[in-house]
Amino acid sequence: MVEAERKPVPIGVITEIHGPVAVIDCDTLPPLHQALCANVANETYLFEVHQHLDKRHIRTIILHRNASLHRGMVVYDTGASLHIPVTPDCLGRLLNIFGEPLDGGSALKTTEFRDVHSKPVPIHESVGVGKVLETGIKVIDLLCPFIKGGKTGLFGGAGVGKTVLIMEFMHSVATLHKGVSVFSGVGERIREGHELWHAIRDAGVLPQTLMVFGQMDESPGVRFRVGLSALTYAEYLRDTLKKDVLFVMDNIFRFVQAGSEVSSLLGRMPATVGYQPTLSTDVAEMQDRILSTHNGTITSVQAVYVPADDMADPAVSTILSHLDSTVILSRAQASKGIYPAVDVLQSSNKLMDRHTLGPRHYSIAEGVREHLARYHELEDIITMLGVEELSVADRKIIIRARKLQRYLTQPFWTTAAHSGIPGVSVPLESTLTDCENFLLGHYDEIPEERCYMRGVMEDLVR
Ligand SMILES: Nc1ncnc2c1ncn2[C@@H]1O[C@H](COP(=O)(O)OP(=O)(O)O)[C@@H](O)[C@H]1O
Ligand SMILES: [Mg+2]
């Protein structure tokens, strides 16, 4: 959409303000999702229309942090819904929900704008998912691979390593694939945003990255919409630059949470477990826009906070239903020092079949999973009776499964500064060869601890 010269026209006055929600008395009712604005001391505050209360009154959410707004203030109609400036120069920038710079740089120079509420591309223009997107992270590539054009969720409670895994993934994608990525920080710690920004700059991949932030300190209105802003940029890069785009979000649960805050402030009755009645449409509105076309793909990776480690939480299960691949991080693994703390037996990938993976990858992954599953089954027996009580065949499986479990840990670039171990990236082919050797028993004599936190096995065998 090209911005016409619009002059905001006065539309009404503020009559009530409840935190991020304002009631406005209007002369004519603006449509839902319309953006309105008010000016205070050279600052423009934006409102988004959410409810028509009666013939004159509307409820809006304020898309700003600390509003110095007050009753009686005049509100203007912008004539459109929230739209953001788009230009190829957005790459390398750190922006807020309105596409304004947060990095101290100059404003984006462009006459082109996009609506953050645009519709998904029509079904006939969208294309399906493609091949495996290699990440260099052993356990991911082998057992829950990311698929190009697919949607992956990284699930886990607080502090199990979702953000670390996302940062490592962005690092590897930028260095391995040289694609562009759009990162959206939604309602998470502000410090993490700064760290990511520095990490990306230090890795030299800033020119291929765009970051859009609306973190914890922002109002629920901002946290609710920032994901859509970021997604709009991802769509723009896909359509205009015809690029393969990686759309990364940390954390989509915060989007649902912000929606729930907004919903209760709008006076809607909560539904299941206190979530908003619009939970499934809110999530679908975002997820269904993450599509690939003939012009380019959007591959998305989303961190999903799991409240109280309960996967049955309605928000978590709603998000889960949209994903192709789910990577579940478990506290039990993390507490044993197994990082990344992927729970291999719970994680799954709908697209993981012989056709997508190829027969070799498929059978090795199956072999590894079977070993780990058998080990899991026998764990209690081993604790009570000891390994000696097991059959010879089971004992072999245990030996190999324990080594595989350790082998699937990996030092990360992201944590190198803390752990003192430099990060490693392992090509999928090497992971496959190593795991095949484990399964065939070629590493039966190697002590377990030498399999832990390393890259490939080859150098050790040599
Ligand atoms: N791959 C890893 N290697 C080493 N430590 C890790 C790893 N992943 C997570 N951790 C530890 O767990 C902490 C919390 O991780 P974080 O990603 O911030 O959790 P979350 O985003 O799930 O809340 C990190 O600060 C780090 O100490
Ligand atoms: Mg986190």
GROMACS .gro file of C-alpha atoms and ligand atoms in nm:
model
  490
    1MET     CA    1   0.000   0.000   0.000
    2VAL     CA    2   0.135   0.340  -0.086
    3GLU     CA    3   0.064   0.605   0.167
    4ALA     CA    4  -0.165   0.878   0.038
    5GLU     CA    5  -0.135   1.223   0.186
    6ARG     CA    6  -0.389   1.184   0.464
    7LYS     CA    7  -0.475   1.443   0.715
    8PRO     CA    8  -0.607   1.305   1.042
    9VAL     CA    9  -0.959   1.431   1.110
   10PRO     CA   10  -1.095   1.481   1.461
   11ILE     CA   11  -1.333   1.198   1.543
   12GLY     CA   12  -1.417   1.228   1.913
   13VAL     CA   13  -1.296   1.275   2.269
   14ILE     CA   14  -1.167   1.039   2.538
   15THR     CA   15  -1.425   0.977   2.811
   16GLU     CA   16  -1.264   0.697   3.015
   17ILE     CA   17  -0.918   0.543   3.051
   18HIS     CA   18  -0.856   0.211   3.224
   19GLY     CA   19  -0.487   0.135   3.195
   20PRO     CA   20  -0.433   0.041   2.831
   21VAL     CA   21  -0.802   0.068   2.740
   22ALA     CA   22  -0.970   0.396   2.648
   23VAL     CA   23  -1.336   0.468   2.583
   24ILE     CA   24  -1.390   0.732   2.317
   25ASP     CA   25  -1.706   0.928   2.242
   26CYS     CA   26  -1.719   0.955   1.862
   27ASP     CA   27  -1.927   1.153   1.619
   28THR     CA   28  -1.907   0.871   1.364
   29LEU     CA   29  -1.806   0.514   1.448
   30PRO     CA   30  -1.472   0.409   1.297
   31PRO     CA   31  -1.446   0.043   1.182
   32LEU     CA   32  -1.288  -0.220   1.407
   33HIS     CA   33  -0.905  -0.231   1.397
   34GLN     CA   34  -0.896   0.131   1.273
   35ALA     CA   35  -0.602   0.324   1.417
   36LEU     CA   36  -0.685   0.652   1.591
   37CYS     CA   37  -0.438   0.900   1.730
   38ALA     CA   38  -0.401   1.175   1.986
   39ASN     CA   39  -0.118   1.421   2.033
   40VAL     CA   40   0.047   1.511   2.360
   41ALA     CA   41   0.347   1.741   2.361
   42ASN     CA   42   0.467   1.651   2.011
   43GLU     CA   43   0.418   1.279   2.077
   44THR     CA   44   0.156   1.083   1.890
   45TYR     CA   45  -0.035   0.814   2.074
   46LEU     CA   46  -0.207   0.546   1.872
   47PHE     CA   47  -0.526   0.361   1.963
   48GLU     CA   48  -0.676   0.054   1.801
   49VAL     CA   49  -1.055   0.020   1.785
   50HIS     CA   50  -1.175  -0.304   1.947
   51GLN     CA   51  -1.541  -0.266   2.040
   52HIS     CA   52  -1.841  -0.061   1.941
   53LEU     CA   53  -2.029  -0.012   2.268
   54ASP     CA   54  -2.327   0.188   2.144
   55LYS     CA   55  -2.408   0.444   1.874
   56ARG     CA   56  -2.139   0.684   1.995
   57HIS     CA   57  -1.892   0.497   2.217
   58ILE     CA   58  -1.602   0.273   2.129
   59ARG     CA   59  -1.342   0.085   2.334
   60THR     CA   60  -0.987   0.104   2.207
   61ILE     CA   61  -0.653  -0.028   2.324
   62ILE     CA   62  -0.369   0.218   2.357
   63LEU     CA   63  -0.059   0.108   2.171
   64HIS     CA   64   0.185   0.293   2.390
   65ARG     CA   65   0.363   0.237   2.712
   66ASN     CA   66   0.294   0.522   2.951
   67ALA     CA   67   0.012   0.727   2.826
   68SER     CA   68  -0.002   1.082   2.951
   69LEU     CA   69  -0.352   1.085   2.816
   70HIS     CA   70  -0.651   1.225   2.996
   71ARG     CA   71  -1.026   1.259   2.968
   72GLY     CA   72  -1.158   1.518   2.727
   73MET     CA   73  -0.864   1.487   2.490
   74VAL     CA   74  -0.944   1.507   2.121
   75VAL     CA   75  -0.881   1.193   1.919
   76TYR     CA   76  -0.820   1.187   1.543
   77ASP     CA   77  -0.893   0.923   1.284
   78THR     CA   78  -0.586   0.813   1.085
   79GLY     CA   79  -0.810   0.669   0.815
   80ALA     CA   80  -0.651   0.322   0.821
   81SER     CA   81  -0.558   0.039   1.052
   82LEU     CA   82  -0.211   0.018   1.203
   83HIS     CA   83   0.047   0.019   0.925
   84ILE     CA   84   0.421   0.018   0.924
   85PRO     CA   85   0.683   0.160   0.687
   86VAL     CA   86   0.850  -0.107   0.472
   87THR     CA   87   1.173  -0.082   0.273
   88PRO     CA   88   1.461  -0.319   0.196
   89ASP     CA   89   1.664  -0.098   0.431
   90CYS     CA   90   1.474  -0.244   0.727
   91LEU     CA   91   1.734  -0.521   0.731
   92GLY     CA   92   2.002  -0.462   0.992
   93ARG     CA   93   1.765  -0.259   1.207
   94LEU     CA   94   1.607  -0.285   1.549
   95LEU     CA   95   1.252  -0.151   1.541
   96ASN     CA   96   0.947  -0.119   1.759
   97ILE     CA   97   0.588  -0.217   1.680
   98PHE     CA   98   0.542   0.097   1.463
   99GLY     CA   99   0.859   0.038   1.264
  100GLU     CA  100   1.035   0.320   1.449
  101PRO     CA  101   1.405   0.274   1.528
  102LEU     CA  102   1.513   0.146   1.870
  103ASP     CA  103   1.878   0.126   1.768
  104GLY     CA  104   1.949   0.499   1.771
  105GLY     CA  105   1.957   0.509   1.391
  106SER     CA  106   1.751   0.730   1.164
  107ALA     CA  107   1.387   0.657   1.077
  108LEU     CA  108   1.314   0.429   0.780
  109LYS     CA  109   1.289   0.638   0.464
  110THR     CA  110   1.007   0.512   0.247
  111THR     CA  111   0.669   0.595   0.103
  112GLU     CA  112   0.550   0.235   0.117
  113PHE     CA  113   0.345   0.106   0.408
  114ARG     CA  114   0.186  -0.227   0.497
  115ASP     CA  115  -0.114  -0.301   0.709
  116VAL     CA  116  -0.026  -0.522   1.009
  117HIS     CA  117  -0.369  -0.686   0.983
  118SER     CA  118  -0.336  -0.803   0.626
  119LYS     CA  119  -0.498  -1.129   0.522
  120PRO     CA  120  -0.301  -1.449   0.461
  121VAL     CA  121  -0.206  -1.509   0.097
  122PRO     CA  122  -0.477  -1.707  -0.086
  123ILE     CA  123  -0.444  -2.083  -0.065
  124HIS     CA  124  -0.374  -2.123  -0.437
  125GLU     CA  125  -0.069  -1.897  -0.405
  126SER     CA  126   0.080  -2.074  -0.108
  127VAL     CA  127   0.319  -2.364  -0.142
  128GLY     CA  128   0.382  -2.655   0.089
  129VAL     CA  129   0.686  -2.733   0.298
  130GLY     CA  130   1.019  -2.829   0.154
  131LYS     CA  131   1.330  -3.006   0.270
  132VAL     CA  132   1.507  -3.031   0.603
  133LEU     CA  133   1.672  -2.707   0.713
  134GLU     CA  134   2.003  -2.807   0.865
  135THR     CA  135   2.090  -2.628   1.188
  136GLY     CA  136   2.416  -2.794   1.288
  137ILE     CA  137   2.255  -2.884   1.621
  138LYS     CA  138   2.283  -3.263   1.643
  139VAL     CA  139   1.973  -3.357   1.836
  140ILE     CA  140   1.751  -3.122   1.633
  141ASP     CA  141   1.880  -3.224   1.291
  142LEU     CA  142   1.863  -3.593   1.373
  143LEU     CA  143   1.538  -3.631   1.565
  144CYS     CA  144   1.317  -3.325   1.530
  145PRO     CA  145   1.445  -3.149   1.218
  146PHE     CA  146   1.322  -2.806   1.119
  147ILE     CA  147   1.157  -2.812   0.780
  148LYS     CA  148   1.191  -2.527   0.530
  149GLY     CA  149   0.856  -2.351   0.516
  150GLY     CA  150   0.741  -2.530   0.830
  151LYS     CA  151   0.652  -2.412   1.178
  152THR     CA  152   0.844  -2.533   1.478
  153GLY     CA  153   0.769  -2.471   1.843
  154LEU     CA  154   1.025  -2.493   2.122
  155PHE     CA  155   0.824  -2.573   2.433
  156GLY     CA  156   0.940  -2.557   2.789
  157GLY     CA  157   0.889  -2.408   3.134
  158ALA     CA  158   1.099  -2.121   3.265
  159GLY     CA  159   1.475  -2.160   3.241
  160VAL     CA  160   1.500  -2.484   3.043
  161GLY     CA  161   1.686  -2.324   2.753
  162LYS     CA  162   1.432  -2.199   2.496
  163THR     CA  163   1.601  -1.865   2.444
  164VAL     CA  164   1.948  -2.017   2.432
  165LEU     CA  165   1.833  -2.264   2.167
  166ILE     CA  166   1.668  -1.988   1.961
  167MET     CA  167   1.982  -1.774   1.976
  168GLU     CA  168   2.200  -2.068   1.876
  169PHE     CA  169   1.965  -2.144   1.592
  170MET     CA  170   1.977  -1.786   1.463
  171HIS     CA  171   2.353  -1.796   1.484
  172SER     CA  172   2.374  -2.115   1.284
  173VAL     CA  173   2.118  -2.016   1.024
  174ALA     CA  174   2.293  -1.689   0.958
  175THR     CA  175   2.630  -1.857   0.920
  176LEU     CA  176   2.514  -2.174   0.741
  177HIS     CA  177   2.234  -2.052   0.517
  178LYS     CA  178   2.296  -1.682   0.464
  179GLY     CA  179   1.922  -1.621   0.453
  180VAL     CA  180   1.744  -1.328   0.610
  181SER     CA  181   1.579  -1.351   0.948
  182VAL     CA  182   1.317  -1.152   1.126
  183PHE     CA  183   1.326  -1.181   1.502
  184SER     CA  184   1.035  -1.077   1.713
  185GLY     CA  185   1.083  -1.023   2.085
  186VAL     CA  186   0.740  -1.051   2.245
  187GLY     CA  187   0.700  -0.978   2.614
  188GLU     CA  188   1.029  -1.131   2.727
  189ARG     CA  189   1.311  -0.987   2.934
  190ILE     CA  190   1.456  -0.666   2.792
  191ARG     CA  191   1.809  -0.774   2.880
  192GLU     CA  192   1.774  -1.078   2.653
  193GLY     CA  193   1.686  -0.850   2.364
  194HIS     CA  194   2.004  -0.651   2.418
  195GLU     CA  195   2.211  -0.968   2.440
  196LEU     CA  196   2.069  -1.101   2.118
  197TRP     CA  197   2.133  -0.771   1.942
  198HIS     CA  198   2.498  -0.776   2.049
  199ALA     CA  199   2.538  -1.145   1.967
  200ILE     CA  200   2.398  -1.091   1.618
  201ARG     CA  201   2.618  -0.791   1.559
  202ASP     CA  202   2.930  -0.969   1.685
  203ALA     CA  203   2.855  -1.265   1.461
  204GLY     CA  204   2.853  -1.021   1.169
  205VAL     CA  205   2.504  -1.120   1.054
  206LEU     CA  206   2.323  -0.800   1.145
  207PRO     CA  207   2.287  -0.692   0.777
  208GLN     CA  208   2.067  -0.999   0.716
  209THR     CA  209   1.861  -0.958   1.031
  210LEU     CA  210   1.567  -0.745   1.133
  211MET     CA  211   1.453  -0.731   1.494
  212VAL     CA  212   1.119  -0.607   1.613
  213PHE     CA  213   1.077  -0.570   1.987
  214GLY     CA  214   0.787  -0.524   2.224
  215GLN     CA  215   0.919  -0.660   2.549
  216MET     CA  216   0.792  -0.705   2.904
  217ASP     CA  217   0.796  -0.336   2.986
  218GLU     CA  218   0.548  -0.250   2.711
  219SER     CA  219   0.172  -0.221   2.749
  220PRO     CA  220  -0.042  -0.527   2.669
  221GLY     CA  221  -0.163  -0.355   2.350
  222VAL     CA  222   0.196  -0.344   2.221
  223ARG     CA  223   0.276  -0.701   2.325
  224PHE     CA  224  -0.041  -0.817   2.155
  225ARG     CA  225   0.045  -0.654   1.821
  226VAL     CA  226   0.421  -0.665   1.798
  227GLY     CA  227   0.421  -1.021   1.659
  228LEU     CA  228   0.194  -0.907   1.375
  229SER     CA  229   0.425  -0.615   1.298
  230ALA     CA  230   0.722  -0.849   1.277
  231LEU     CA  231   0.526  -1.095   1.066
  232THR     CA  232   0.429  -0.812   0.829
  233TYR     CA  233   0.799  -0.739   0.776
  234ALA     CA  234   0.863  -1.109   0.714
  235GLU     CA  235   0.585  -1.112   0.452
  236TYR     CA  236   0.725  -0.800   0.292
  237LEU     CA  237   1.074  -0.952   0.263
  238ARG     CA  238   0.924  -1.271   0.120
  239ASP     CA  239   0.710  -1.090  -0.137
  240THR     CA  240   0.930  -0.803  -0.238
  241LEU     CA  241   1.285  -0.924  -0.203
  242LYS     CA  242   1.176  -1.279  -0.291
  243LYS     CA  243   1.383  -1.415  -0.008
  244ASP     CA  244   1.366  -1.721   0.209
  245VAL     CA  245   1.281  -1.573   0.543
  246LEU     CA  246   1.321  -1.714   0.887
  247PHE     CA  247   1.063  -1.582   1.128
  248VAL     CA  248   1.165  -1.631   1.488
  249MET     CA  249   0.952  -1.540   1.785
  250ASP     CA  250   1.039  -1.543   2.154
  251ASN     CA  251   0.784  -1.587   2.306
  252ILE     CA  252   0.447  -1.656   2.144
  253PHE     CA  253   0.291  -1.746   2.479
  254ARG     CA  254   0.334  -1.380   2.578
  255PHE     CA  255   0.124  -1.284   2.275
  256VAL     CA  256  -0.161  -1.499   2.408
  257GLN     CA  257  -0.107  -1.360   2.755
  258ALA     CA  258  -0.124  -1.001   2.628
  259GLY     CA  259  -0.442  -1.090   2.438
  260SER     CA  260  -0.589  -1.221   2.759
  261GLU     CA  261  -0.500  -0.900   2.946
  262VAL     CA  262  -0.657  -0.691   2.671
  263SER     CA  263  -0.964  -0.912   2.666
  264SER     CA  264  -1.036  -0.877   3.034
  265LEU     CA  265  -0.978  -0.500   3.020
  266LEU     CA  266  -1.231  -0.491   2.738
  267GLY     CA  267  -1.475  -0.654   2.977
  268ARG     CA  268  -1.506  -0.993   2.805
  269MET     CA  269  -1.581  -1.296   3.020
  270PRO     CA  270  -1.282  -1.528   3.039
  271ALA     CA  271  -1.323  -1.880   2.902
  272THR     CA  272  -1.118  -2.192   2.988
  273VAL     CA  273  -0.864  -2.147   3.267
  274GLY     CA  274  -0.900  -1.770   3.252
  275TYR     CA  275  -0.795  -1.735   2.890
  276GLN     CA  276  -0.976  -1.505   2.649
  277PRO     CA  277  -1.279  -1.648   2.463
  278THR     CA  278  -1.100  -1.550   2.141
  279LEU     CA  279  -0.793  -1.762   2.220
  280SER     CA  280  -0.814  -1.987   1.916
  281THR     CA  281  -0.892  -1.708   1.667
  282ASP     CA  282  -0.616  -1.488   1.811
  283VAL     CA  283  -0.361  -1.765   1.762
  284ALA     CA  284  -0.498  -1.867   1.421
  285GLU     CA  285  -0.488  -1.507   1.294
  286MET     CA  286  -0.114  -1.506   1.353
  287GLN     CA  287  -0.025  -1.865   1.261
  288ASP     CA  288  -0.228  -1.883   0.940
  289ARG     CA  289  -0.036  -1.591   0.794
  290ILE     CA  290   0.293  -1.776   0.825
  291LEU     CA  291   0.290  -1.912   0.470
  292SER     CA  292   0.531  -1.971   0.188
  293THR     CA  293   0.464  -1.869  -0.173
  294HIS     CA  294   0.640  -1.922  -0.504
  295ASN     CA  295   0.829  -1.601  -0.433
  296GLY     CA  296   0.988  -1.715  -0.112
  297THR     CA  297   0.940  -1.918   0.202
  298ILE     CA  298   0.873  -1.825   0.561
  299THR     CA  299   1.009  -2.079   0.805
  300SER     CA  300   0.911  -2.007   1.159
  301VAL     CA  301   1.056  -2.107   1.491
  302GLN     CA  302   0.863  -2.004   1.799
  303ALA     CA  303   0.952  -2.036   2.162
  304VAL     CA  304   0.650  -2.134   2.369
  305TYR     CA  305   0.657  -2.084   2.743
  306VAL     CA  306   0.474  -2.367   2.919
  307PRO     CA  307   0.312  -2.242   3.240
  308ALA     CA  308   0.377  -2.473   3.536
  309ASP     CA  309   0.535  -2.721   3.290
  310ASP     CA  310   0.180  -2.824   3.197
  311MET     CA  311   0.153  -2.918   2.830
  312ALA     CA  312  -0.226  -2.946   2.866
  313ASP     CA  313  -0.256  -2.570   2.923
  314PRO     CA  314  -0.517  -2.436   2.674
  315ALA     CA  315  -0.284  -2.170   2.528
  316VAL     CA  316  -0.004  -2.423   2.484
  317SER     CA  317  -0.225  -2.684   2.319
  318THR     CA  318  -0.384  -2.424   2.090
  319ILE     CA  319  -0.042  -2.312   1.969
  320LEU     CA  320   0.071  -2.673   1.938
  321SER     CA  321  -0.212  -2.759   1.701
  322HIS     CA  322  -0.070  -2.518   1.439
  323LEU     CA  323   0.283  -2.654   1.435
  324ASP     CA  324   0.454  -2.913   1.217
  325SER     CA  325   0.737  -2.981   1.453
  326THR     CA  326   0.742  -2.967   1.831
  327VAL     CA  327   1.064  -2.966   2.028
  328ILE     CA  328   0.995  -3.024   2.395
  329LEU     CA  329   1.257  -2.914   2.642
  330SER     CA  330   1.240  -3.089   2.976
  331ARG     CA  331   1.349  -2.990   3.321
  332ALA     CA  332   1.456  -3.348   3.395
  333GLN     CA  333   1.710  -3.336   3.112
  334ALA     CA  334   1.833  -2.989   3.207
  335SER     CA  335   1.883  -3.095   3.568
  336LYS     CA  336   2.110  -3.378   3.451
  337GLY     CA  337   2.318  -3.124   3.256
  338ILE     CA  338   2.191  -3.256   2.924
  339TYR     CA  339   2.185  -2.943   2.706
  340PRO     CA  340   2.005  -2.877   2.478
  341ALA     CA  341   1.746  -3.031   2.711
  342VAL     CA  342   1.537  -3.185   2.432
  343ASP     CA  343   1.304  -3.460   2.547
  344VAL     CA  344   1.349  -3.680   2.244
  345LEU     CA  345   1.063  -3.915   2.324
  346GLN     CA  346   0.804  -3.637   2.366
  347SER     CA  347   0.918  -3.422   2.075
  348SER     CA  348   0.771  -3.498   1.738
  349ASN     CA  349   0.759  -3.390   1.380
  350LYS     CA  350   0.453  -3.446   1.162
  351LEU     CA  351   0.662  -3.429   0.848
  352MET     CA  352   0.923  -3.679   0.954
  353ASP     CA  353   0.878  -3.956   0.703
  354ARG     CA  354   1.102  -4.156   0.476
  355HIS     CA  355   1.021  -3.928   0.185
  356THR     CA  356   1.128  -3.603   0.351
  357LEU     CA  357   1.424  -3.741   0.543
  358GLY     CA  358   1.549  -4.005   0.302
  359PRO     CA  359   1.583  -4.372   0.404
  360ARG     CA  360   1.923  -4.345   0.575
  361HIS     CA  361   1.834  -4.054   0.800
  362TYR     CA  362   1.496  -4.209   0.876
  363SER     CA  363   1.628  -4.546   0.985
  364ILE     CA  364   1.912  -4.402   1.195
  365ALA     CA  365   1.669  -4.166   1.369
  366GLU     CA  366   1.434  -4.458   1.437
  367GLY     CA  367   1.722  -4.663   1.575
  368VAL     CA  368   1.832  -4.386   1.810
  369ARG     CA  369   1.477  -4.320   1.926
  370GLU     CA  370   1.415  -4.691   1.993
  371HIS     CA  371   1.733  -4.718   2.199
  372LEU     CA  372   1.642  -4.413   2.406
  373ALA     CA  373   1.284  -4.537   2.451
  374ARG     CA  374   1.399  -4.878   2.573
  375TYR     CA  375   1.644  -4.713   2.812
  376HIS     CA  376   1.364  -4.497   2.945
  377GLU     CA  377   1.143  -4.805   3.000
  378LEU     CA  378   1.415  -4.990   3.184
  379GLU     CA  379   1.536  -4.699   3.396
  380ASP     CA  380   1.325  -4.793   3.700
  381ILE     CA  381   1.429  -5.157   3.687
  382ILE     CA  382   1.793  -5.054   3.669
  383THR     CA  383   1.753  -4.826   3.970
  384MET     CA  384   1.590  -5.102   4.177
  385LEU     CA  385   1.769  -5.417   4.063
  386GLY     CA  386   2.083  -5.302   3.884
  387VAL     CA  387   2.200  -5.360   3.529
  388GLU     CA  388   2.302  -5.719   3.605
  389GLU     CA  389   1.942  -5.834   3.607
  390LEU     CA  390   1.891  -5.734   3.244
  391SER     CA  391   1.928  -5.961   2.946
  392VAL     CA  392   2.247  -5.935   2.743
  393ALA     CA  393   2.058  -5.768   2.458
  394ASP     CA  394   1.904  -5.506   2.688
  395ARG     CA  395   2.237  -5.440   2.852
  396LYS     CA  396   2.385  -5.359   2.512
  397ILE     CA  397   2.100  -5.126   2.436
  398ILE     CA  398   2.151  -4.946   2.768
  399ILE     CA  399   2.522  -4.898   2.709
  400ARG     CA  400   2.457  -4.753   2.365
  401ALA     CA  401   2.157  -4.545   2.470
  402ARG     CA  402   2.353  -4.380   2.752
  403LYS     CA  403   2.631  -4.291   2.511
  404LEU     CA  404   2.386  -4.161   2.253
  405GLN     CA  405   2.219  -3.947   2.517
  406ARG     CA  406   2.554  -3.791   2.601
  407TYR     CA  407   2.657  -3.762   2.239
  408LEU     CA  408   2.343  -3.562   2.162
  409THR     CA  409   2.451  -3.284   2.399
  410GLN     CA  410   2.644  -3.005   2.233
  411PRO     CA  411   2.847  -2.700   2.330
  412PHE     CA  412   2.678  -2.386   2.196
  413TRP     CA  413   2.828  -2.063   2.066
  414THR     CA  414   2.569  -1.881   2.270
  415THR     CA  415   2.692  -2.025   2.599
  416ALA     CA  416   3.063  -2.035   2.514
  417ALA     CA  417   3.135  -1.729   2.726
  418HIS     CA  418   2.986  -1.897   3.036
  419SER     CA  419   3.099  -2.254   2.985
  420GLY     CA  420   3.444  -2.182   2.843
  421ILE     CA  421   3.387  -2.448   2.577
  422PRO     CA  422   3.376  -2.308   2.223
  423GLY     CA  423   3.057  -2.387   2.032
  424VAL     CA  424   3.053  -2.647   1.756
  425SER     CA  425   2.827  -2.693   1.461
  426VAL     CA  426   2.795  -3.049   1.332
  427PRO     CA  427   2.688  -3.126   0.975
  428LEU     CA  428   2.395  -3.366   0.959
  429GLU     CA  429   2.601  -3.616   0.761
  430SER     CA  430   2.854  -3.645   1.046
  431THR     CA  431   2.577  -3.684   1.305
  432LEU     CA  432   2.430  -3.966   1.098
  433THR     CA  433   2.763  -4.144   1.060
  434ASP     CA  434   2.839  -4.112   1.431
  435CYS     CA  435   2.499  -4.239   1.538
  436GLU     CA  436   2.520  -4.528   1.296
  437ASN     CA  437   2.850  -4.623   1.457
  438PHE     CA  438   2.695  -4.604   1.803
  439LEU     CA  439   2.408  -4.826   1.693
  440LEU     CA  440   2.644  -5.078   1.534
  441GLY     CA  441   2.843  -5.095   1.857
  442HIS     CA  442   3.164  -4.946   1.717
  443TYR     CA  443   3.191  -4.712   2.015
  444ASP     CA  444   3.104  -4.967   2.285
  445GLU     CA  445   3.455  -4.943   2.431
  446ILE     CA  446   3.470  -4.564   2.451
  447PRO     CA  447   3.399  -4.425   2.801
  448GLU     CA  448   3.065  -4.244   2.836
  449GLU     CA  449   3.212  -3.917   2.956
  450ARG     CA  450   3.410  -3.879   2.636
  451CYS     CA  451   3.085  -3.865   2.439
  452TYR     CA  452   2.954  -3.570   2.643
  453MET     CA  453   2.954  -3.206   2.518
  454ARG     CA  454   3.152  -3.258   2.203
  455GLY     CA  455   3.116  -3.220   1.829
  456VAL     CA  456   3.182  -3.521   1.607
  457MET     CA  457   3.327  -3.853   1.723
  458GLU     CA  458   3.571  -3.895   1.434
  459ASP     CA  459   3.863  -3.708   1.589
  460LEU     CA  460   3.834  -3.920   1.902
  461VAL     CA  461   3.842  -4.249   1.714
  462ARG     CA  462   4.134  -4.138   1.507
  463LIG     N1  463   2.248  -2.531   2.564
  463LIG     C1  464   2.279  -2.488   2.687
  463LIG     N2  465   2.403  -2.508   2.736
  463LIG     C2  466   2.435  -2.466   2.860
  463LIG     N3  467   2.349  -2.403   2.943
  463LIG     C3  468   2.225  -2.381   2.901
  463LIG     C4  469   2.182  -2.423   2.771
  463LIG     N4  470   2.053  -2.389   2.756
  463LIG     C5  471   2.016  -2.327   2.871
  463LIG     N5  472   2.119  -2.322   2.959
  463LIG     C6  473   2.114  -2.263   3.093
  463LIG     O1  474   1.979  -2.239   3.130
  463LIG     C7  475   1.959  -2.100   3.154
  463LIG     C8  476   1.821  -2.057   3.109
  463LIG     O2  477   1.807  -2.067   2.968
  463LIG     P1  478   1.703  -1.979   2.886
  463LIG     O3  479   1.724  -2.013   2.744
  463LIG     O4  480   1.711  -1.836   2.923
  463LIG     O5  481   1.565  -2.039   2.937
  463LIG     P2  482   1.416  -2.006   2.890
  463LIG     O6  483   1.424  -1.913   2.774
  463LIG     O7  484   1.360  -2.140   2.857
  463LIG     O8  485   1.348  -1.947   3.009
  463LIG     C9  486   2.073  -2.032   3.077
  463LIG     O9  487   2.104  -1.908   3.130
  463LIG    C10  488   2.185  -2.131   3.092
  463LIG    O10  489   2.249  -2.115   3.216
  464MG      MG  490   1.348  -1.725   2.744
   0.00000   0.00000   0.00000
